[in-house]
GROMACS .gro file of N, CA and C in nm:
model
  267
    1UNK      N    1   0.248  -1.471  -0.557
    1UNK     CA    2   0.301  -1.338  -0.536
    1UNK      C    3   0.313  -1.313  -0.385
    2UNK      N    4   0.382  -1.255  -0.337
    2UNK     CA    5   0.484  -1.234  -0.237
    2UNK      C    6   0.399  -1.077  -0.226
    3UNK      N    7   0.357  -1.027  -0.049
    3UNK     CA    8   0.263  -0.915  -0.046
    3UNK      C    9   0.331  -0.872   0.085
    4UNK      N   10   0.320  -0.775   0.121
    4UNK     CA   11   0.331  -0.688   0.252
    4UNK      C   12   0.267  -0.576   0.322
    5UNK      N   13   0.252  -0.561   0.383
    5UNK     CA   14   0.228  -0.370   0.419
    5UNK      C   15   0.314  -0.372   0.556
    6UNK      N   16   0.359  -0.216   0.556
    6UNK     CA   17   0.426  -0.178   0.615
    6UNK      C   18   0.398  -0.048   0.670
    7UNK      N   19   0.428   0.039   0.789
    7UNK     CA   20   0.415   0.120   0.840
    7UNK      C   21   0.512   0.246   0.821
    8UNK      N   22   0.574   0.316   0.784
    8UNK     CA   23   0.658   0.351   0.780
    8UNK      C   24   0.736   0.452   0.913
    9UNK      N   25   0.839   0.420   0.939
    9UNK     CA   26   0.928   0.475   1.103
    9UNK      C   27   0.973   0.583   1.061
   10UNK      N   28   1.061   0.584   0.963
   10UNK     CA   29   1.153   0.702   0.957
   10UNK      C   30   1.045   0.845   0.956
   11UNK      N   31   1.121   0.941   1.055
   11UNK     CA   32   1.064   1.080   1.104
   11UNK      C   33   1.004   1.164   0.993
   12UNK      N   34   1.117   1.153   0.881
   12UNK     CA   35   1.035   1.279   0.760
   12UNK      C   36   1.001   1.168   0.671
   13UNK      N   37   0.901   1.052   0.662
   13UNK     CA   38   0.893   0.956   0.570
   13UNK      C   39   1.022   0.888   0.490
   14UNK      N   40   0.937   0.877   0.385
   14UNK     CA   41   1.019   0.841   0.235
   14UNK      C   42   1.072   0.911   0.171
   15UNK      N   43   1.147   1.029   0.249
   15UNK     CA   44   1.180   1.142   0.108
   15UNK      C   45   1.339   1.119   0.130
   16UNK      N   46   1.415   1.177   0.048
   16UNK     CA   47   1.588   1.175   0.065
   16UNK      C   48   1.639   1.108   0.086
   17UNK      N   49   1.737   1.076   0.225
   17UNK     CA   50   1.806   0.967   0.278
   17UNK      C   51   1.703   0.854   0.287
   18UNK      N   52   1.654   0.847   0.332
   18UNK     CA   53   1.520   0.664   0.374
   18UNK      C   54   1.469   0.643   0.254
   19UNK      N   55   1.480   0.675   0.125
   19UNK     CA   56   1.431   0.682  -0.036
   19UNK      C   57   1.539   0.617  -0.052
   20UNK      N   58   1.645   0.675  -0.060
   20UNK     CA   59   1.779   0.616  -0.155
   20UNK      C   60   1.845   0.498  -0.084
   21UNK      N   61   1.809   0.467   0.052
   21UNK     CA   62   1.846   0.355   0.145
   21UNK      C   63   1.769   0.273   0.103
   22UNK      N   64   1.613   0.258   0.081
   22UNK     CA   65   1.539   0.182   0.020
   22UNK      C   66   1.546   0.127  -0.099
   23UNK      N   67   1.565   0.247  -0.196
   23UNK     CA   68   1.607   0.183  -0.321
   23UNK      C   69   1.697   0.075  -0.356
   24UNK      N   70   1.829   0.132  -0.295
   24UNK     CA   71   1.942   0.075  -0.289
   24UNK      C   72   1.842  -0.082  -0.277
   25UNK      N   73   1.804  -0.054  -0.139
   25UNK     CA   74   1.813  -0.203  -0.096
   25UNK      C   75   1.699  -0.288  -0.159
   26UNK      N   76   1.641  -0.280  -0.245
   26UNK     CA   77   1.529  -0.272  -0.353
   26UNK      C   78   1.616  -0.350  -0.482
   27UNK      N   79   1.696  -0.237  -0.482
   27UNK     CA   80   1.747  -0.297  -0.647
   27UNK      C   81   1.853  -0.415  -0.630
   28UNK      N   82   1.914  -0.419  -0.495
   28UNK     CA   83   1.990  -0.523  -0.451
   28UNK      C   84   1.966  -0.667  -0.436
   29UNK      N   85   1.823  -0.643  -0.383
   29UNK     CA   86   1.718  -0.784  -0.380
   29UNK      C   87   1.746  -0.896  -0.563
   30UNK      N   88   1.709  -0.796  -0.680
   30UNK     CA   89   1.752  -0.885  -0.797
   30UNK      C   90   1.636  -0.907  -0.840
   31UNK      N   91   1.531  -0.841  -0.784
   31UNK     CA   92   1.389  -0.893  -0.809
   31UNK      C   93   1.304  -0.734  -0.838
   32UNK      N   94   1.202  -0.792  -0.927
   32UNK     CA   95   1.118  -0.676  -0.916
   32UNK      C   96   1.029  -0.654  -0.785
   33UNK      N   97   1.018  -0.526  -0.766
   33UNK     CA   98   0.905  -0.534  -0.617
   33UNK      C   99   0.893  -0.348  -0.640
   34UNK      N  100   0.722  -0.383  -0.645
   34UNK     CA  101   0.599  -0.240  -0.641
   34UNK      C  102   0.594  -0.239  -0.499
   35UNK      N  103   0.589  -0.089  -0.526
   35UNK     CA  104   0.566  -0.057  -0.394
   35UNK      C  105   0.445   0.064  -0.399
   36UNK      N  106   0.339   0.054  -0.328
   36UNK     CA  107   0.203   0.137  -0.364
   36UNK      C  108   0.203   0.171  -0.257
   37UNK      N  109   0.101   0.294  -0.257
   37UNK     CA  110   0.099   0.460  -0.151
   37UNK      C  111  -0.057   0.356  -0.113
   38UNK      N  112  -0.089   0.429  -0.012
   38UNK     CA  113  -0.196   0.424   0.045
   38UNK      C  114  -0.349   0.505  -0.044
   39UNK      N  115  -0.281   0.533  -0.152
   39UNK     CA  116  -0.361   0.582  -0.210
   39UNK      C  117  -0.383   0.496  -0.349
   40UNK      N  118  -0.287   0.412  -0.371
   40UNK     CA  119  -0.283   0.303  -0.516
   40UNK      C  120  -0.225   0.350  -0.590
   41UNK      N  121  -0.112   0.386  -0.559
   41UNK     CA  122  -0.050   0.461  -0.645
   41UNK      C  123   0.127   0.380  -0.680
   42UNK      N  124   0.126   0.277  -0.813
   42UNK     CA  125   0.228   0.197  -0.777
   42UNK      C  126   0.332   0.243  -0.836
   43UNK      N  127   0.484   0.194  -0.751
   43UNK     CA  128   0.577   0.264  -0.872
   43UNK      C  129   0.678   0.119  -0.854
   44UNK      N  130   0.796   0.131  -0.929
   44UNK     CA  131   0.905   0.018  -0.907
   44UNK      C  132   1.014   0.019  -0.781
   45UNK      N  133   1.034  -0.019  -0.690
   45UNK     CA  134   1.049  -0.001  -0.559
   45UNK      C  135   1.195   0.027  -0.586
   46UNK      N  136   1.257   0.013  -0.704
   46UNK     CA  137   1.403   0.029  -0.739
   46UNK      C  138   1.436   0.175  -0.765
   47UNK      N  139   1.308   0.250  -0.816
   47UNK     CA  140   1.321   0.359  -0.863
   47UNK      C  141   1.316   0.495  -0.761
   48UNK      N  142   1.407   0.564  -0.748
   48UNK     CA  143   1.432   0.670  -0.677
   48UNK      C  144   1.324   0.745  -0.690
   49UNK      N  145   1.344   0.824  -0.812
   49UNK     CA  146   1.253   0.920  -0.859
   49UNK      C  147   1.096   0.866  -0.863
   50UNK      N  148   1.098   0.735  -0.847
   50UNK     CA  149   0.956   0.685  -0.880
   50UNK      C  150   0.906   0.658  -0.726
   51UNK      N  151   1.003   0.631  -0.611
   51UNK     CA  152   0.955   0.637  -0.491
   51UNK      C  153   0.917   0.786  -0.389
   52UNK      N  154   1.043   0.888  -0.447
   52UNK     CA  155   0.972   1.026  -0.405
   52UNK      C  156   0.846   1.077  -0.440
   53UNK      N  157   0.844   1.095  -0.569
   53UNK     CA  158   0.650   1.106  -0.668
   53UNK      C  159   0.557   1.072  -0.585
   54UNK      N  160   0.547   0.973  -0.488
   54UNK     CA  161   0.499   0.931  -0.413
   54UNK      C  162   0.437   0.975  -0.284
   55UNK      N  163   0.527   1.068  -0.246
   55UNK     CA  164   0.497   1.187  -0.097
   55UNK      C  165   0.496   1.080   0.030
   56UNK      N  166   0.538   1.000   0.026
   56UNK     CA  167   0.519   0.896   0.101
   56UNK      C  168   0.566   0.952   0.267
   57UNK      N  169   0.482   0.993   0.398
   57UNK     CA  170   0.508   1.048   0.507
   57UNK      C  171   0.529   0.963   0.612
   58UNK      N  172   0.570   1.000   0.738
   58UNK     CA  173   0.591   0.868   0.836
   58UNK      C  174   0.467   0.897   0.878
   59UNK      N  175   0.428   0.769   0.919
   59UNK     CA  176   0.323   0.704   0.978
   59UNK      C  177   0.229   0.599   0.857
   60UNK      N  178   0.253   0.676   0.723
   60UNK     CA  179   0.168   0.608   0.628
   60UNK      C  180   0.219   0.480   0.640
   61UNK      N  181   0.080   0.378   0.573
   61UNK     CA  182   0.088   0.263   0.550
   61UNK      C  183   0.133   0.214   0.405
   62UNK      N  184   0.237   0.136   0.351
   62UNK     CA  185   0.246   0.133   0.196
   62UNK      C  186   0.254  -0.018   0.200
   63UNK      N  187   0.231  -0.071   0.064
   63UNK     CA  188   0.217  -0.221  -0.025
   63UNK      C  189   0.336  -0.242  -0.059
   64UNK      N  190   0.365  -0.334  -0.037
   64UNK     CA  191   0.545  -0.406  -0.106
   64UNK      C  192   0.443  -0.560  -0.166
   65UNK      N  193   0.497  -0.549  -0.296
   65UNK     CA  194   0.497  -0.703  -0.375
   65UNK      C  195   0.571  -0.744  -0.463
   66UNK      N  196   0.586  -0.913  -0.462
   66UNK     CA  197   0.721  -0.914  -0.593
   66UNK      C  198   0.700  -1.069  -0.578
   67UNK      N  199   0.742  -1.115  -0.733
   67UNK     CA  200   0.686  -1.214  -0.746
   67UNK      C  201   0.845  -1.312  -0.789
   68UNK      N  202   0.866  -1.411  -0.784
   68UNK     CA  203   0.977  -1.468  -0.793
   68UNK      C  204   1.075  -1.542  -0.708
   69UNK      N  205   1.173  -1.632  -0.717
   69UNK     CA  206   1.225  -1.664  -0.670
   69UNK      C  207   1.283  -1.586  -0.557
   70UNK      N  208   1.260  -1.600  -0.377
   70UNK     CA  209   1.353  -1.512  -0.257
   70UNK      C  210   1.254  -1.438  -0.244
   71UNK      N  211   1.148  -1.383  -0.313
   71UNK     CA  212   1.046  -1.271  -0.259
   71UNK      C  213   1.010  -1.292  -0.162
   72UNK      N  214   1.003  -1.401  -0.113
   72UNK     CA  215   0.961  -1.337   0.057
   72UNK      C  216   1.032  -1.289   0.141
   73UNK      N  217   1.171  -1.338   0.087
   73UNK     CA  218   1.283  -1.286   0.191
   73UNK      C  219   1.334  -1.149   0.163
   74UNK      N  220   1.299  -1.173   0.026
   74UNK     CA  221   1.363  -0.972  -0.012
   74UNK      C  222   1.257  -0.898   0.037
   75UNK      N  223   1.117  -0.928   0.026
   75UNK     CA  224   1.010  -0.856   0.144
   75UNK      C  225   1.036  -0.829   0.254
   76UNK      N  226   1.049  -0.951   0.301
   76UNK     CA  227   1.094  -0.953   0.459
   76UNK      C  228   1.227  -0.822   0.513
   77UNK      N  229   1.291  -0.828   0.390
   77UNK     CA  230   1.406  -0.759   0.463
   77UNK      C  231   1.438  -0.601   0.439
   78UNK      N  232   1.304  -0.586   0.371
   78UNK     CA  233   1.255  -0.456   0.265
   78UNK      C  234   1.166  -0.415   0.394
   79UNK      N  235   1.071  -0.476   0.470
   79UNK     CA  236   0.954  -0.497   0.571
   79UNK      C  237   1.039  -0.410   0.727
   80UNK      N  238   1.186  -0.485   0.742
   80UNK     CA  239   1.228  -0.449   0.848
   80UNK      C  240   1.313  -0.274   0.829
   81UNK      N  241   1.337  -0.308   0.707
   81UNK     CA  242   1.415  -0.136   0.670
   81UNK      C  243   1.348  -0.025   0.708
   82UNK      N  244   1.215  -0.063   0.648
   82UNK     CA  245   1.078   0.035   0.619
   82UNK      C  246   1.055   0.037   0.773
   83UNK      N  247   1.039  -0.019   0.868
   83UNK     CA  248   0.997  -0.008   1.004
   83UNK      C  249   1.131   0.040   1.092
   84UNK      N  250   1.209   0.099   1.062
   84UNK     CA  251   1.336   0.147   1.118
   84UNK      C  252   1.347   0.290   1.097
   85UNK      N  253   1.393   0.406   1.204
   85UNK     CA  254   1.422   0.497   1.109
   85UNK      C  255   1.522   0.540   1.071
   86UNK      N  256   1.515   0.508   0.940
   86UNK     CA  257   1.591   0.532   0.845
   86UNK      C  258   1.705   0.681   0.836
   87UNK      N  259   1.631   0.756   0.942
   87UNK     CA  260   1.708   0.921   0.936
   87UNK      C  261   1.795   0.902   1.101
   88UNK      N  262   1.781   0.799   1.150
   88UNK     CA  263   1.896   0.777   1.266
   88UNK      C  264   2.021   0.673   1.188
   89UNK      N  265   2.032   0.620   1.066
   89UNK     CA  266   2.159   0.536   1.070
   89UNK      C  267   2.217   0.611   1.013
   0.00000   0.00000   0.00000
């Protein structure tokens, strides 16, 4: 299994625009990949509604994992999104 943590950049977290940019790029990967709150709280990293639930703020730290063929690279490129902010593109 394929693991990460990440910091999160974007200014107002994970909510709205940097949610649905993520997802997107989540469900694009082809792979499953959890993504857990700093609190253990896991949801499907594809899921919109399942990544807002989350409250996820900038600065928090969150878990990316996924098991399968490319997971490290769909991490990897899930890793650099999440460290960008997302409310400047």
């Amino acid at each position: 299994m394929a693991e990460r943590t990440v910091v999160i950049a974007s200014a107002i977290g994970l909510h709205a625009r940097p949610a649905s940019l993520f997802c997107q790029a989540a469900a694009a990967t082809g792979i499953p990949i959890t993504l857990m709150s700093q609190e253990g709280r896991r949801v499907n990293a594809a899921s919109i509604l399942g990544v807002l639930s989350l409250g996820i703020d900038h600065g928090e730290a969150v878990h990316l994992s996924a098991e399968g063929d490319g997971a490290d690279a769909a991490l990897d490129s899930l890793v650099e999104l999440l460290s960008s902010d997302l409310d400047a593109q």
